[in-house]
Coordinates of C-alpha atoms in Angstrom, one line a residue:
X1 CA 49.4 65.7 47.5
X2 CA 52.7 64.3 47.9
X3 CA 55.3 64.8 50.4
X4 CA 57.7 67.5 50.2
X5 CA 60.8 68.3 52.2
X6 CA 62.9 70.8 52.3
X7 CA 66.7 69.7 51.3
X8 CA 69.2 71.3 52.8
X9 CA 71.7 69.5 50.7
X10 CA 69.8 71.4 47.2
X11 CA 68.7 74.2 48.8
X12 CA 64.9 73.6 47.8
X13 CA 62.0 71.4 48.3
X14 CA 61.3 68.5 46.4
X15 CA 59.1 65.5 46.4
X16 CA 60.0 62.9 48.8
X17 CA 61.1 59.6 47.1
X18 CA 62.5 57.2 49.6
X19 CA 65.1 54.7 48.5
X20 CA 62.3 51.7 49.1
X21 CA 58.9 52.2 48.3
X22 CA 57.3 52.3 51.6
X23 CA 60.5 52.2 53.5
X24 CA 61.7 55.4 55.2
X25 CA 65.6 55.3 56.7
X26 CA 65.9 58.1 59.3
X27 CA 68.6 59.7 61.1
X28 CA 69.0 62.3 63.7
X29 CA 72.2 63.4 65.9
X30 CA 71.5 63.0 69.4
X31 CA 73.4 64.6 72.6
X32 CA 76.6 64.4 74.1
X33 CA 75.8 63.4 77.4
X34 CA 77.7 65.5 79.6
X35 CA 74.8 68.3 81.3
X36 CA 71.0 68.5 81.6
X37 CA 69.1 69.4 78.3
X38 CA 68.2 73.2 77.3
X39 CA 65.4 74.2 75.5
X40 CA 67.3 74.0 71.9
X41 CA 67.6 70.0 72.7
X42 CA 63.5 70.7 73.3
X43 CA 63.2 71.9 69.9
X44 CA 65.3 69.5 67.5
X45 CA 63.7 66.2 70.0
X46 CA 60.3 67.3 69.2
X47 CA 60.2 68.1 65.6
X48 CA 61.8 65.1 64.7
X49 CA 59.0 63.0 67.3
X50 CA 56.8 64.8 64.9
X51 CA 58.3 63.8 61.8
X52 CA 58.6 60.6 62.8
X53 CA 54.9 60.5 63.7
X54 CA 54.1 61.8 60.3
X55 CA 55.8 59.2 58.7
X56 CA 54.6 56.5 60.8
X57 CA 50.9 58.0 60.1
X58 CA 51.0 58.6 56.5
X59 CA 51.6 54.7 56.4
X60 CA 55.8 54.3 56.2
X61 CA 57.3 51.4 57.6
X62 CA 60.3 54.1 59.5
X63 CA 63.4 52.6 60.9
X64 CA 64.6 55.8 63.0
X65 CA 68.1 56.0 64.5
X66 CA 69.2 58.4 66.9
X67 CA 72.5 58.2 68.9
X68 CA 74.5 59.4 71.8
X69 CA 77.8 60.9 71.7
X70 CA 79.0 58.8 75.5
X71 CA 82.9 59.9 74.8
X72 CA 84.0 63.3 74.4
X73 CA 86.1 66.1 75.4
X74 CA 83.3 67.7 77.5
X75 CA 82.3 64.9 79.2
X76 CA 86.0 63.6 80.2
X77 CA 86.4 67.0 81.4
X78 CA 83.1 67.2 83.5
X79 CA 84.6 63.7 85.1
X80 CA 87.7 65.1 86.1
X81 CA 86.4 67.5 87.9
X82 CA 83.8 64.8 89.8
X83 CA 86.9 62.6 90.5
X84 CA 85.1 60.0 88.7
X85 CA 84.7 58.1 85.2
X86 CA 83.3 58.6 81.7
X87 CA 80.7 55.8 82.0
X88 CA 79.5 57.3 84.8
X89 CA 78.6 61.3 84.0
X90 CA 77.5 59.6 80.7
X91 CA 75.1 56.8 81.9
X92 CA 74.3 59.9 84.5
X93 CA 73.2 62.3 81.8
X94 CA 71.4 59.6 79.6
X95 CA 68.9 59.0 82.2
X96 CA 68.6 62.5 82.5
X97 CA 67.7 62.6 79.0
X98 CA 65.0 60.3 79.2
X99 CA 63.6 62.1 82.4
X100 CA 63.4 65.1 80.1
X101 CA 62.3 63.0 76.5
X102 CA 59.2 61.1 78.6
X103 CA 58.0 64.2 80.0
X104 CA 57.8 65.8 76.5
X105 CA 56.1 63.2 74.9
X106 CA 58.9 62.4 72.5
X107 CA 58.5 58.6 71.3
X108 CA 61.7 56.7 72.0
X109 CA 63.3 56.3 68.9
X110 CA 63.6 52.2 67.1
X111 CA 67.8 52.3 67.8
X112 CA 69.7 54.2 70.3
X113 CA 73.4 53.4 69.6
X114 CA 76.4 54.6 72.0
X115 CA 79.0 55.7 70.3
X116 CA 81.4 53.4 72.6
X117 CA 79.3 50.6 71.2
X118 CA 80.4 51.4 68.0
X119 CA 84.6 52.0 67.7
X120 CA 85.2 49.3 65.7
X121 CA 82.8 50.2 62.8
X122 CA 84.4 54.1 63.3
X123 CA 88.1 52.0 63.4
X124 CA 87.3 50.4 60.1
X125 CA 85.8 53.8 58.2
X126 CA 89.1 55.4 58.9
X127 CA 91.4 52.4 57.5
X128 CA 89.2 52.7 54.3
X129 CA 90.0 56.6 53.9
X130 CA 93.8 55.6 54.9
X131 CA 93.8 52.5 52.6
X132 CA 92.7 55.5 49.8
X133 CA 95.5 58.2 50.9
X134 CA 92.3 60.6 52.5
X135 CA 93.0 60.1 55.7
X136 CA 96.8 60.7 57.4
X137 CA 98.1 60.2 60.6
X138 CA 99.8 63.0 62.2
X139 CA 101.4 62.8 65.6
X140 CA 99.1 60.2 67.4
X141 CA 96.0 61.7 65.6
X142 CA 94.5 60.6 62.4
X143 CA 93.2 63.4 59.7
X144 CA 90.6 63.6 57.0
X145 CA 92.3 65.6 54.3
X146 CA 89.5 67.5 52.9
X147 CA 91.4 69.0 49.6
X148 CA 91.2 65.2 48.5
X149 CA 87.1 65.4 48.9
X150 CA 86.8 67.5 45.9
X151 CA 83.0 68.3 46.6
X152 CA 83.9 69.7 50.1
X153 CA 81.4 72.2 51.3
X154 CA 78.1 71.4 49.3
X155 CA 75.9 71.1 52.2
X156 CA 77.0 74.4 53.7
X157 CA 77.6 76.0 50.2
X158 CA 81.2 77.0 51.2
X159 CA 83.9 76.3 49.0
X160 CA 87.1 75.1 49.7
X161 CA 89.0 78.0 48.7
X162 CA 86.9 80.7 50.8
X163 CA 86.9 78.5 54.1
X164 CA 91.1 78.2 53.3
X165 CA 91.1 81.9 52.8
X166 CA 89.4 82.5 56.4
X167 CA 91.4 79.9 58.1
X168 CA 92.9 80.6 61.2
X169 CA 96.5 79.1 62.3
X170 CA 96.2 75.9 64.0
X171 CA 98.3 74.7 67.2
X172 CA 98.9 71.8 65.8
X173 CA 101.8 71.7 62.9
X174 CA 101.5 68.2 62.1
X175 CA 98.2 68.7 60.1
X176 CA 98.7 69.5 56.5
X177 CA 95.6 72.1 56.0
X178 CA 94.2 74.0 58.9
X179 CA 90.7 72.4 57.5
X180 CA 91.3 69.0 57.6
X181 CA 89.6 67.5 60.5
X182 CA 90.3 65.1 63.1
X183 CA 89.1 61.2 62.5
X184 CA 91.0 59.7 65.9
X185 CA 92.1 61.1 68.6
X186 CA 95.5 59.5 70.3
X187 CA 95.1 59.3 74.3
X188 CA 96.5 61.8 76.4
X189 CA 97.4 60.3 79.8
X190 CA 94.5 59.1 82.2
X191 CA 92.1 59.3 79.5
X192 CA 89.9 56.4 78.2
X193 CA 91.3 54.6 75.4
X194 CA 90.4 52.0 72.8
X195 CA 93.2 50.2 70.9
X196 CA 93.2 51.0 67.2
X197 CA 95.8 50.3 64.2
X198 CA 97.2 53.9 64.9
X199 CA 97.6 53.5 68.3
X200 CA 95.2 53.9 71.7
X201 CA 93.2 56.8 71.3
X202 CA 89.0 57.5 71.0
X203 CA 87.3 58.4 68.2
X204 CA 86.9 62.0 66.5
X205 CA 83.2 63.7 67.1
X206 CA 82.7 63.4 63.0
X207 CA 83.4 60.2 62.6
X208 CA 80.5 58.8 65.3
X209 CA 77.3 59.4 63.1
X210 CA 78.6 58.0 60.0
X211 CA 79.5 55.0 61.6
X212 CA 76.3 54.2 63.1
X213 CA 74.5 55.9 60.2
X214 CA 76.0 53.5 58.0
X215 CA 76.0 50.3 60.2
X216 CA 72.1 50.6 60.9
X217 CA 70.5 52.0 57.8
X218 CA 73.5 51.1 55.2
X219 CA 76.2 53.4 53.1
X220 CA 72.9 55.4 51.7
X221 CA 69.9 56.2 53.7
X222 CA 66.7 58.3 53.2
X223 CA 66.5 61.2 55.7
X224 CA 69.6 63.2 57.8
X225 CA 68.4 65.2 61.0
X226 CA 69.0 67.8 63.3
X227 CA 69.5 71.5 64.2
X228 CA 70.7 73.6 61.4
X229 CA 74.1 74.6 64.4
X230 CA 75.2 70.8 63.1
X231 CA 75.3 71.9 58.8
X232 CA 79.4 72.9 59.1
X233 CA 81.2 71.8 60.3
X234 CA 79.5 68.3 61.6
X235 CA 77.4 67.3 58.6
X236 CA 79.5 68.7 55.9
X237 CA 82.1 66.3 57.7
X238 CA 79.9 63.3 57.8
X239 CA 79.2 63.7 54.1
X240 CA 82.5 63.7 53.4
X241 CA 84.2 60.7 54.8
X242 CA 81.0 58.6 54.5
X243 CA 81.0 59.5 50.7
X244 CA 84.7 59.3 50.4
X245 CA 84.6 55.8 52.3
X246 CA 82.2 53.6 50.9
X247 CA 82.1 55.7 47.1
X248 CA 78.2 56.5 47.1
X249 CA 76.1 59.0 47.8
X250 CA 75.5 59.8 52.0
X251 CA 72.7 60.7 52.5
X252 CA 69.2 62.1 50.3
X253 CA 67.5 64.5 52.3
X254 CA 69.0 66.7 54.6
X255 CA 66.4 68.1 57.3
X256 CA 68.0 70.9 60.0
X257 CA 65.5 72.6 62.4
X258 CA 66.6 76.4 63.3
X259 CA 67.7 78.3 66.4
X260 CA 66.2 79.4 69.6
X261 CA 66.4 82.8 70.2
X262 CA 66.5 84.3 74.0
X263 CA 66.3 88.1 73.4
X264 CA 67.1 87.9 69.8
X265 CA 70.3 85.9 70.6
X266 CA 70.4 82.3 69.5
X267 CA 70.6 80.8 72.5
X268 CA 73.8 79.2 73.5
X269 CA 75.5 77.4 77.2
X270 CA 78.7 79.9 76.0
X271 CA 76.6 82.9 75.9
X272 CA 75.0 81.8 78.9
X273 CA 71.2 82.4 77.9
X274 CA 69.9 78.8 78.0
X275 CA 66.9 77.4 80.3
X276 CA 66.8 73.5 80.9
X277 CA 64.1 71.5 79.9
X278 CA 63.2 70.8 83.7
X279 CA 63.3 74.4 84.2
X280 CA 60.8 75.4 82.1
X281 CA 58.9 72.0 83.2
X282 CA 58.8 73.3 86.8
X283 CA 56.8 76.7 84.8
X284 CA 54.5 75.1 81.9
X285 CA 53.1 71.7 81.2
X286 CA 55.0 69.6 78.7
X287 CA 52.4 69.8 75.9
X288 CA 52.9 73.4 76.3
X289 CA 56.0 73.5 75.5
X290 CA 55.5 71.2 72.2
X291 CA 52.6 73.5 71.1
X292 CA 55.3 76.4 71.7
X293 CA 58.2 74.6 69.4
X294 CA 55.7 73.4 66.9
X295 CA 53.8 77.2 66.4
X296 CA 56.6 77.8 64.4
X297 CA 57.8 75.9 60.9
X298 CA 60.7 73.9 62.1
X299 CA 62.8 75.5 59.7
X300 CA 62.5 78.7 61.0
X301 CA 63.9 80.6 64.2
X302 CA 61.8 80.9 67.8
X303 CA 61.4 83.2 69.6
X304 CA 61.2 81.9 73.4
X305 CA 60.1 84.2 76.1
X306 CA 57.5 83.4 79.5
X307 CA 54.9 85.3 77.6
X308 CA 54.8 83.2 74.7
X309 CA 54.6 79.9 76.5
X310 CA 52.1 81.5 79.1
X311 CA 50.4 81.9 75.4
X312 CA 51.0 78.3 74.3
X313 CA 49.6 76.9 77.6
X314 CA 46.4 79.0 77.5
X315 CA 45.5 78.0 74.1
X316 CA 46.3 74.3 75.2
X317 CA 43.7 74.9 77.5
X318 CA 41.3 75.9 75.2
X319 CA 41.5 72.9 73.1
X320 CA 41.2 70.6 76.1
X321 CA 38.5 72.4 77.6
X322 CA 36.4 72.1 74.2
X323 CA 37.2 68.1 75.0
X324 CA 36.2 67.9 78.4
X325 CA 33.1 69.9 77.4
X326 CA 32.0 67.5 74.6
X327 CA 32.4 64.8 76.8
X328 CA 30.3 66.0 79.8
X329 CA 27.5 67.5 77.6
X330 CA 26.8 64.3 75.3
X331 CA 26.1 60.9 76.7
X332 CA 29.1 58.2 76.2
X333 CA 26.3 55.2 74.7
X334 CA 26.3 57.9 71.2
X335 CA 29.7 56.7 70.6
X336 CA 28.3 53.7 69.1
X337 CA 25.5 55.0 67.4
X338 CA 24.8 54.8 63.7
X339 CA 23.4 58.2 62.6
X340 CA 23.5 59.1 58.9
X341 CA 25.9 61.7 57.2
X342 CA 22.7 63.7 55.9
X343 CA 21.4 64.1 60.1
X344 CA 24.1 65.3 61.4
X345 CA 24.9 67.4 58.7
X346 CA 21.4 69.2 58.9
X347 CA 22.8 69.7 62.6
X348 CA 25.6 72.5 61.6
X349 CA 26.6 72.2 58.1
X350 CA 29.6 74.2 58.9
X351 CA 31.5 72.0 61.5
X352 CA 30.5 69.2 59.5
X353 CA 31.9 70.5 56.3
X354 CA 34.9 71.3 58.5
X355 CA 34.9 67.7 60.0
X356 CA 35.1 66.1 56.7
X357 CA 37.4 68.1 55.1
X358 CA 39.9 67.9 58.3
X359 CA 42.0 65.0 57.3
X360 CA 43.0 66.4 53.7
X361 CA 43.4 69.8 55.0
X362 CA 45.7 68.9 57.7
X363 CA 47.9 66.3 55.6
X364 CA 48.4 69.2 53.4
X365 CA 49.8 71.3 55.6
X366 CA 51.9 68.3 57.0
X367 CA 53.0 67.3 53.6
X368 CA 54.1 70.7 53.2
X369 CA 57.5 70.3 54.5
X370 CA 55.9 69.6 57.5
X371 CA 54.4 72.7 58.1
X372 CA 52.7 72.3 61.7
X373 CA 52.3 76.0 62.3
X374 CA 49.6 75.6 59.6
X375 CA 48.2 72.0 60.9
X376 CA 47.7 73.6 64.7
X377 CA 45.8 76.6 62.9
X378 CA 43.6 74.2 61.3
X379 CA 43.3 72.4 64.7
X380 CA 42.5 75.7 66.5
X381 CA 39.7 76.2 63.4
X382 CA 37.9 73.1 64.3
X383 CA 38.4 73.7 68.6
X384 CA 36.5 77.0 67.5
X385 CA 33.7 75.9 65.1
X386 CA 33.0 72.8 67.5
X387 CA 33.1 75.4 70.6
X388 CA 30.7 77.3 68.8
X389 CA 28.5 74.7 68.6
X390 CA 28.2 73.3 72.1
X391 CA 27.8 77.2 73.4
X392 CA 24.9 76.7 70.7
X393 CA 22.5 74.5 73.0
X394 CA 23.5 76.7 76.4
X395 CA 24.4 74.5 79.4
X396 CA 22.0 71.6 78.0
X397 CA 22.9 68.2 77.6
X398 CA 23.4 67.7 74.3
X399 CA 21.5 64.2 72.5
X400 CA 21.2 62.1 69.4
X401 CA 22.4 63.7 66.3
X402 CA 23.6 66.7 68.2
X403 CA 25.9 64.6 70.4
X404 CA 27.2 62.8 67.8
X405 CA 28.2 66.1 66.0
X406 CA 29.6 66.8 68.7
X407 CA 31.8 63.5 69.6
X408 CA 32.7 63.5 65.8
X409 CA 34.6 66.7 66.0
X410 CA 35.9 65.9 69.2
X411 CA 37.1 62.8 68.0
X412 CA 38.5 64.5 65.1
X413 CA 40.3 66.8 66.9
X414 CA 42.1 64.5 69.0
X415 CA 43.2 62.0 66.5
X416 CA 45.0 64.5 64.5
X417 CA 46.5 66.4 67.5
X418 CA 48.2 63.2 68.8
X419 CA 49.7 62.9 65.2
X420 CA 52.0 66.5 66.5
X421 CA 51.7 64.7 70.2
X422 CA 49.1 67.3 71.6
X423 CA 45.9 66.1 74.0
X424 CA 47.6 62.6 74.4
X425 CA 46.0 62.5 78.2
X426 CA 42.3 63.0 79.2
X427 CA 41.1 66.6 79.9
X428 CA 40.8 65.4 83.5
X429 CA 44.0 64.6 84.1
X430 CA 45.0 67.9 82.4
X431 CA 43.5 70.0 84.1
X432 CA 44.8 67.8 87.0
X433 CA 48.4 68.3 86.4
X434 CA 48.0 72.1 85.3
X435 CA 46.0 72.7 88.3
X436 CA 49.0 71.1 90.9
X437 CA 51.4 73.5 89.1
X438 CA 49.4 76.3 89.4
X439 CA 49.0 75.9 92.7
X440 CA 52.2 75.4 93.7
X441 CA 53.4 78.2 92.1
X442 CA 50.5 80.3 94.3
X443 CA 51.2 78.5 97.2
X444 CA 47.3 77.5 97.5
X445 CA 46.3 74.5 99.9
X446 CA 44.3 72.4 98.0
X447 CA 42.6 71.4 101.3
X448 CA 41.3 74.8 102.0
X449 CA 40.0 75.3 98.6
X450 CA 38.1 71.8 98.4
X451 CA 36.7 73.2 102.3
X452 CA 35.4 76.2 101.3
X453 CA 33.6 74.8 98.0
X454 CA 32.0 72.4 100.3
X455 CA 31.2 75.3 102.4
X456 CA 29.7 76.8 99.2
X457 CA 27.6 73.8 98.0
X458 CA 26.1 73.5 101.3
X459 CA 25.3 77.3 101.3
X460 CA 23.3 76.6 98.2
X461 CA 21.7 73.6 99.2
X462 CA 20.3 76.0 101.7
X463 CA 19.3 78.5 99.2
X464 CA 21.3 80.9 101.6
X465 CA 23.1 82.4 97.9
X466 CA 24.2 85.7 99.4
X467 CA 26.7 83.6 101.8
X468 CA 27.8 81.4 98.6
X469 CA 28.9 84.5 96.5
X470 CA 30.7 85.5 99.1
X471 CA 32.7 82.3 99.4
X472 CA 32.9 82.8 95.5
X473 CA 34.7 86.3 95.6
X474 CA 36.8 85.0 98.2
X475 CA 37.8 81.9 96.1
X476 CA 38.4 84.2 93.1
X477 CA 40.9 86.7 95.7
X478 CA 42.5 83.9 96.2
X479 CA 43.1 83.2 91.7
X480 CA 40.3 80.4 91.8
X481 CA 38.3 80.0 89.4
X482 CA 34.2 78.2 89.4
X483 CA 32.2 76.6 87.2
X484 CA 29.3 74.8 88.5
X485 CA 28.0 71.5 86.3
X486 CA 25.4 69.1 86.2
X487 CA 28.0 66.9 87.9
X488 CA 29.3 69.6 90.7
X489 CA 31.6 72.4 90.6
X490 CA 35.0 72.3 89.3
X491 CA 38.1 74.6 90.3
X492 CA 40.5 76.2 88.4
X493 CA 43.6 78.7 89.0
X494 CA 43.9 81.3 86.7

């Protein structure tokens, strides 16, 4: 099956032809670095990780290009109130970024351009558009004149004479259409300023991603990302001075991830219903949170509410503790075994069916205009049919052609998870890292817990069993959890 996407830009899916065989161009609009990162940032950063995993898996060579917006009203604002500069809230905010972006997971991008970096590529765009009367200046400002862009409005399907219709007045009476937009801002005193042909000033928000778009992957590149908040007015505007620039087409698929809903309200900072990524960090484990976003097509809204990731993170838990089970119950030497397809087939025809099948089943669903909701169903198939196996053979150590079943779909499991950027760590550091937020939030000492499980082991030792189920109920008073293994009893907080 071949890739299909869905295009905003048609308004269906279609097969996914890049430019260059082999060759995939993507682009996604990055943050304005002025504030910590909410949940909505979450979203769109993850499900284009995953995209760009997909790619990079399905054997693309991907040059992917994401940016930060360094200059802007917002962020000049949040320095005046500091008493201090641009460079520094925005070199602030960007590390802050990263913070969040490494604890998710989310692969760092191949360029990461500033739109500062990047003036005189924006300065040059505009004299184009001026050179061919679509651009103005007005006042200190320069203009895009959209009634000269005469396919303004195909991206959002809008047209020109509806969005003049619905037009409200606009302060400022040097523009010649309430809708044109604003290409260069002149300075306004004590705010930063590059010099330009039409005086100092800083660039317009529009004009950054077409810039960098065009400077990195060329005048026409494959993929456009980001959430579908960014369709009008800040893609339709990139499509139109980009296209009314350089005279060819922008861009060839347009990709926009929905909304986060708090309470059936998409989620906004002006509404004042947002959670920051290191909120919700402080709550759930990162890979929680990425199994949350990607439950849902990207396409589609989400729901967000504790319960549901409470959810997510339980389920995580089940798919690691299938791993950490296969890898305690069969011996590591079977790894490099040669068994034959017929042996361990006779072993559970089912997960072995399963197991073969996997990779074409889940590329289907992948190919599918991405559709992860369906690849983590087929991963939660194959947790359960291989979970079904070990509980098979009791407690027992599982060997030879049983083990390897079990390693096989263990292995398959993993491989295809770390494609969406799911059980990337060992199950022991897993378990680790949910266990110290667990605890934290419980306010259990560690020390006492590790104590009185001693206390237990020697009370079995001793065969004295009455005084280790007590110790038990008292652990599990306390919301831990025992499982006792060939290799000693482990401890969880439920």
């Amino acid at each position: 099956m071949s890739l299909v996407v869905y295009n905003t830009l048609t308004k269906k899916k279609e097969p996914f032809v890049p430019l260059e065989t082999g060759v995939v161009k993507l682009y996604v609009c990055g943050v304005t670095v002025y504030d910590l990162c909410h949940i909505g940032h979450a979203r769109s950063a993850i499900v284009f990780d995953v995209i760009y995993r997909y790619l990079k898996h399905r054997g693309y060579r991907v040059t992917y290009v994401r940016n930060f917006t360094d200059i802007d009203d917002k962020i000049i604002k949040r320095a005046q109130e500091e008493g201090t500069d641009y460079r520094t809230i925005a070199d602030r905010y960007i590390a802050a970024f990263y913070e969040d972006m490494d604890a998710l997971d989310v692969l760092r991008p191949d360029l990461e351009p500033l739109a500062t970096e990047n003036i005189p590529q924006m300065i040059d765009i505009i004299r184009r558009l001026e050179e061919k009367g679509i651009a103005y200046k007005a006042g200190t400002d320069v203009y895009f004149a959209v009634e000269k862009f005469p396919d303004y409005g195909k991206l959002s399907g809008r047209s020109l004479d509806d969005m003049m219709a619905g037009a409200r007045v606009e302060v400022d009476v040097h523009k010649r259409n309430p809708l044109d937009f604003v290409l260069w801002k002149g300075s306004k005193p004590g705010e930063p300023a590059w010099d330009s042909p039409w005086g100092p000033g800083r660039p317009g928000w529009h004009i950054e991603c077409s810039a960098m778009g065009s400077r990195f992957l060329g005048p026409t590149f494959d993929i456009h990302g980001g959430g579908k908040d960014l369709i009008f007015p800040h893609h339709e505007n990139e499509i139109a001075q980009s296209e009314a620039a350089f005279g060819a087409p922008f861009v060839r698929y347009w990709l926009h991830n929905g909304f986060v809903n708090i309470n059936n309200e998409k989620m906004s900072k002006s509404l004042g219903n947002f959670f920051t990524i290191r909120d919700i960090l402080k709550v759930v484990h990162p890979e929680a949170l990425r199994l949350f976003v990607l439950s849902k097509h990207y396409r589609n809204p989400v729901d967000f509410s504790d319960e549901a990731l409470a959810e997510a993170e339980r389920a995580l838990e089940r798919l690691y503790a299938t791993l950490e089970e296969t890898q305690i119950r069969t011996p590591q030497e079977i790894q490099g075994e040669k068994i034959a397809e017929k042996t361990l087939q006779d072993q559970d025809k089912e997960l072995f069916q399963k197991i073969a099948g996997f990779p074409e089943a889940f590329g289907e669903a992948m190919d599918n205009d991405f559709n992860t909701a369906q690849a983590l169903a087929l991963l939660f198939e194959l947790q359960r049919s291989t979970q079904r196996f070990l509980d098979t053979f009791g407690r027992k150590t599982l060997k030879g052609p049983a083990a390897a079943l079990a390693r096989k779909a263990a292995a398959c499991l993993q491989d295809h998870a770390r494609i969406l950027g799911l059980l990337s760590r060992s199950p022991e550091a897993f378990f680790d890292e949910i266990k110290k937020r667990k605890v934290a939030r419980k306010g259990i000492a560690e020390a006492d817990v590790e104590a009185l499980i001693a206390q237990r082991t020697k009370a079995r030792r001793e065969k004295n069993f009455q005084e280790a189920d007590r110790i038990r109920d008292q652990l599990a008073t306390m919301g831990v959890q025992l499982e006792d293994t060939p290799q000693g009893t482990r401890w969880r907080v439920r």
